[in-house]
GROMACS .gro file of C-alpha atoms in nm:
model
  178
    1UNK     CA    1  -3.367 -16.477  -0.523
    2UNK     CA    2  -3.523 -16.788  -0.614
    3UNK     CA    3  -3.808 -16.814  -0.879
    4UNK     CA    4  -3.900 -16.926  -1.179
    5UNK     CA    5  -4.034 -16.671  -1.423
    6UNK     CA    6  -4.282 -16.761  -1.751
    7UNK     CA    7  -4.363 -16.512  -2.055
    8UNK     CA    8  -4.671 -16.525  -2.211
    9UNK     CA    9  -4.792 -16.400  -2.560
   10UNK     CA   10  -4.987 -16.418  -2.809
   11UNK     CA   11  -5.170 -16.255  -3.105
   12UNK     CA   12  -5.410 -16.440  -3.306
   13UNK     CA   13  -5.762 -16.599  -3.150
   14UNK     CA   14  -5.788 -16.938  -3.071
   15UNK     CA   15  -6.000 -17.209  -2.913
   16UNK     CA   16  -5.981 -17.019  -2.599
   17UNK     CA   17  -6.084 -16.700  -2.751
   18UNK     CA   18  -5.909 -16.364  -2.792
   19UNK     CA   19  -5.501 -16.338  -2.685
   20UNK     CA   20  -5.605 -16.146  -2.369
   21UNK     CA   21  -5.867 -16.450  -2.259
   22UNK     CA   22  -5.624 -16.709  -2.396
   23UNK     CA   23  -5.312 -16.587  -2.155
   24UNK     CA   24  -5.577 -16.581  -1.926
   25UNK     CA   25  -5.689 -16.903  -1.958
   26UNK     CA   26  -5.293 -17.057  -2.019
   27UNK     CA   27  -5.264 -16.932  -1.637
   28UNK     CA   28  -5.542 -17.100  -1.481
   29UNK     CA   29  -5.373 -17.423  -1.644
   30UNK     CA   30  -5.044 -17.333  -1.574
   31UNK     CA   31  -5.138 -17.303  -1.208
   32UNK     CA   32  -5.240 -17.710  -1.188
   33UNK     CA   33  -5.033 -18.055  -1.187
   34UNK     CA   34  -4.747 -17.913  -0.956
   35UNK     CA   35  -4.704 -17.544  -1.030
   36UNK     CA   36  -4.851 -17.296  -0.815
   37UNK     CA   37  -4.865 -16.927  -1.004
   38UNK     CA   38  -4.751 -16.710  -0.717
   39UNK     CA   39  -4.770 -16.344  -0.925
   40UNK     CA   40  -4.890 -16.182  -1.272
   41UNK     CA   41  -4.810 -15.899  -1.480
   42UNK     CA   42  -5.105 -15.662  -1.646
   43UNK     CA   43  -5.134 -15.777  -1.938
   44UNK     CA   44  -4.949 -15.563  -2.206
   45UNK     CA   45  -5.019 -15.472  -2.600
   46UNK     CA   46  -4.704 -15.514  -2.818
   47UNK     CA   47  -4.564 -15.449  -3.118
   48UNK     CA   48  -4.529 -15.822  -3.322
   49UNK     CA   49  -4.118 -15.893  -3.374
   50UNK     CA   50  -4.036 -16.075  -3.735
   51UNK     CA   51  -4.254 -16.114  -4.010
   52UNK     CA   52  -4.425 -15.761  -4.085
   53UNK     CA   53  -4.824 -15.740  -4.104
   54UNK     CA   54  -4.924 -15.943  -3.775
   55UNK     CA   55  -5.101 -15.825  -3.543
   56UNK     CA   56  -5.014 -15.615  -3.180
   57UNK     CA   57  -4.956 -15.892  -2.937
   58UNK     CA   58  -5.098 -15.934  -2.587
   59UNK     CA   59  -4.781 -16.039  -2.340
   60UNK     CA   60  -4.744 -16.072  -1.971
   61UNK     CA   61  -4.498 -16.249  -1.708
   62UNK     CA   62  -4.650 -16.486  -1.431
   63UNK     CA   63  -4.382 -16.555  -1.109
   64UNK     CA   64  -4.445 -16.923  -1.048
   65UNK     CA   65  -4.310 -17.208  -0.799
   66UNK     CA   66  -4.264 -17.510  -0.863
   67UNK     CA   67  -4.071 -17.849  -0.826
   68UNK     CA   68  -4.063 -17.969  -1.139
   69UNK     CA   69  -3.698 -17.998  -1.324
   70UNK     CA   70  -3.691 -17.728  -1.597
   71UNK     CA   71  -3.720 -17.926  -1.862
   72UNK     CA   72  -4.090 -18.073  -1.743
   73UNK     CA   73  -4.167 -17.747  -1.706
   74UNK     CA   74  -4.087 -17.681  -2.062
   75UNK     CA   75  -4.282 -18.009  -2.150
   76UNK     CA   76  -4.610 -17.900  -1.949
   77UNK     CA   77  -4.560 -17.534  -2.146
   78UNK     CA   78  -4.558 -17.696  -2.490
   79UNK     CA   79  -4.848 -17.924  -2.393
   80UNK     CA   80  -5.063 -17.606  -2.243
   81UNK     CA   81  -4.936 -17.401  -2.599
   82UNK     CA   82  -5.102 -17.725  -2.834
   83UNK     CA   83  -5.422 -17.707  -2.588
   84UNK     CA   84  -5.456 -17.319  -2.655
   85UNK     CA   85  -5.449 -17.447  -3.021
   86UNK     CA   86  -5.096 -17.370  -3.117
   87UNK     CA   87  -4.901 -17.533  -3.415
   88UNK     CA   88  -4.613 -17.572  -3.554
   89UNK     CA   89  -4.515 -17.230  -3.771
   90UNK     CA   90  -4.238 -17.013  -3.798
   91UNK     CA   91  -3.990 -16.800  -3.534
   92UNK     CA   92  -4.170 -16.508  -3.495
   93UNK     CA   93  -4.471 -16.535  -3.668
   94UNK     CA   94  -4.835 -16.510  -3.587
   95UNK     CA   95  -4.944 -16.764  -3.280
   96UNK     CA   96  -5.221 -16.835  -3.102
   97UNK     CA   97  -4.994 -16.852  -2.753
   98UNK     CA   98  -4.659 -16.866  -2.670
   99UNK     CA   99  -4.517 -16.976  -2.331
  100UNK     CA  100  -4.126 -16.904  -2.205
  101UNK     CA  101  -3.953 -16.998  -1.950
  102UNK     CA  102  -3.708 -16.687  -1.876
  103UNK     CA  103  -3.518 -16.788  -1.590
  104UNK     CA  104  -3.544 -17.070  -1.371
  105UNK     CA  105  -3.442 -17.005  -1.055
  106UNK     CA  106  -3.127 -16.806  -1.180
  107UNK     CA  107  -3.044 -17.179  -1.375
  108UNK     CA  108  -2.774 -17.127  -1.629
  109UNK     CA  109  -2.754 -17.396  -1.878
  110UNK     CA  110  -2.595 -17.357  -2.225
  111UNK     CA  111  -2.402 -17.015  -2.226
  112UNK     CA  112  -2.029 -16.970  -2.355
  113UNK     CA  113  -1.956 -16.638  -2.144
  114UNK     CA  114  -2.218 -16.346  -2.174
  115UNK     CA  115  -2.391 -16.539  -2.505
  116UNK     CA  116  -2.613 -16.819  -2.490
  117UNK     CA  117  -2.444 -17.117  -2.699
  118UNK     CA  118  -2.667 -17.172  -2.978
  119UNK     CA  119  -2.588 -17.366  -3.277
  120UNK     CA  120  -2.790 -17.312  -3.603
  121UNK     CA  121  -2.945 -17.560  -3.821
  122UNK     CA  122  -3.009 -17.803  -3.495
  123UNK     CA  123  -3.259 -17.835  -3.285
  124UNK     CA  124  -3.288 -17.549  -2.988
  125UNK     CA  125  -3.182 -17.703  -2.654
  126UNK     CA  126  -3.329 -17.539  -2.341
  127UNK     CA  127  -3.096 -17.231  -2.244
  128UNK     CA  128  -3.132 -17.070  -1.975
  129UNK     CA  129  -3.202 -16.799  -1.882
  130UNK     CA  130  -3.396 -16.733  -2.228
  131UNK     CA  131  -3.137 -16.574  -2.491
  132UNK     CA  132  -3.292 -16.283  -2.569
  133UNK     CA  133  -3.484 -16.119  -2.231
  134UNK     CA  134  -3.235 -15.835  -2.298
  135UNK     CA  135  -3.368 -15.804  -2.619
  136UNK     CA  136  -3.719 -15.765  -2.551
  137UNK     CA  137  -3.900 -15.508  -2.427
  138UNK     CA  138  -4.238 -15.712  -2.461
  139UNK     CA  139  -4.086 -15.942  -2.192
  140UNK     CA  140  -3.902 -15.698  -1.979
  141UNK     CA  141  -4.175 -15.489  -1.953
  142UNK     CA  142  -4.430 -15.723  -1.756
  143UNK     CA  143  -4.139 -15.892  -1.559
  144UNK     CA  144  -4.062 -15.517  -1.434
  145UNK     CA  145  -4.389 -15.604  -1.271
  146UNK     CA  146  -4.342 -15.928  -1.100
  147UNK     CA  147  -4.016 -15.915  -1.023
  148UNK     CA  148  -3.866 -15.572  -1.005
  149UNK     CA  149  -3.517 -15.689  -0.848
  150UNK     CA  150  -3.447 -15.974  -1.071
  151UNK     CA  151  -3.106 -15.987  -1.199
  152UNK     CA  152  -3.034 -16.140  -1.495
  153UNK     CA  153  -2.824 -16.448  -1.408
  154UNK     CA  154  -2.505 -16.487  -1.647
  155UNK     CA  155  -2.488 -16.068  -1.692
  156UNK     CA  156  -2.573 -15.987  -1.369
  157UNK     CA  157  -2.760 -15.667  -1.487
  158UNK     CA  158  -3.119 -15.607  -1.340
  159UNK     CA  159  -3.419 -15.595  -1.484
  160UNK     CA  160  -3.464 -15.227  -1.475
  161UNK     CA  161  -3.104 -15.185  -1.669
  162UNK     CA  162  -3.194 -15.405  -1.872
  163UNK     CA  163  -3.574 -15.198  -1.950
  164UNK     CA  164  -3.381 -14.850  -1.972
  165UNK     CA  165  -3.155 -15.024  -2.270
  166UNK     CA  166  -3.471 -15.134  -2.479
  167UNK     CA  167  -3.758 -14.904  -2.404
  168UNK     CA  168  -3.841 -14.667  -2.674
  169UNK     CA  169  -3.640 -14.842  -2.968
  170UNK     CA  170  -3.647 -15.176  -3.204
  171UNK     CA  171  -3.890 -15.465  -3.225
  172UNK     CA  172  -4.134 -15.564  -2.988
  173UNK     CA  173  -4.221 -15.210  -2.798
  174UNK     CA  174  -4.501 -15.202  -2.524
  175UNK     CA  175  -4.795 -14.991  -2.698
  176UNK     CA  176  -4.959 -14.993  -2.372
  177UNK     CA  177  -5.110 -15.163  -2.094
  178UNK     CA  178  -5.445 -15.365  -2.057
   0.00000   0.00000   0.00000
């Protein structure tokens, strides 16, 4: 199946209000300028991943189309993330929105086998699909919703495998839905 699939999040207010009205608000914008949002999650609360003390985020997984090459997709993301007031900071921390591209259009770009091909102390090159979907139940939660027989594209395991491996244990865990 071809699409293109976007995670959402954040969990501190912003100039577009609350996380819930700010995802909100990152998807009417996200649907403009070439990029038509085709499906949405609910909206989920999470636990926050990394630094302890932040607050539950609010995540959620929109199914878009578009024609754009992945990484002016990833430009237009960054650009709708500075709009919705976000700055620089660290991985993991507290964020007024965050915007992913998870897979696009079962892409693979910069994997060595069944790990994505990262290399620390330099700058993060778009991989894809994103390196940790497997890892997070904050993403694989909503994308259950959107896209129930996605399959992830370098392990081949779907979405719901990939749920049943995370749900109920480590970082990130769906409190509940909105």
């Amino acid at each position: 199946m071809s699409q293109t699939l976007v995670g959402l999040g954040g969990n501190c207010p912003g100039p577009w209000g609350t996380p819930a009205e700010t995802i909100a608000r990152a998807l009417r914008e996200l649907g403009t300028g070439g990029i038509a949002v085709e499906a949405v999650s609910r909206f989920y609360e999470t636990a926050a991943v990394g630094r302890a003390g932040q607050p539950p985020y609010v995540n959620a997984v929109a199914l878009i189309e578009t024609a754009m090459p992945p990484e002016a997709l990833l430009r237009r993301l960054k650009q709708i993330e500075r709009a919705a007031g976000r700055r620089g900071g660290s991985p993991w921390g507290p964020r007024t929105l965050d915007l992913d591209i998870l897979d696009y259009k079962g892409r693979v770009k910069h994997w060595a086998g069944q790990h994505a091909a990262l290399c620390p102390g330099r700058a993060r090159p778009l991989v894809l699909p994103h390196p940790w979907i497997e890892k997070r139940p904050f993403v694989l939660r909503p994308l259950l919703d959107v896209a129930p027989n996605w399959r992830h594209p370098v392990t081949k395991r779907t979405a719901q495998e990939l749920w049943r491996g995370v749900a109920g244990s480590g970082e990130g865990q769906v409190m509940r839905a909105l």
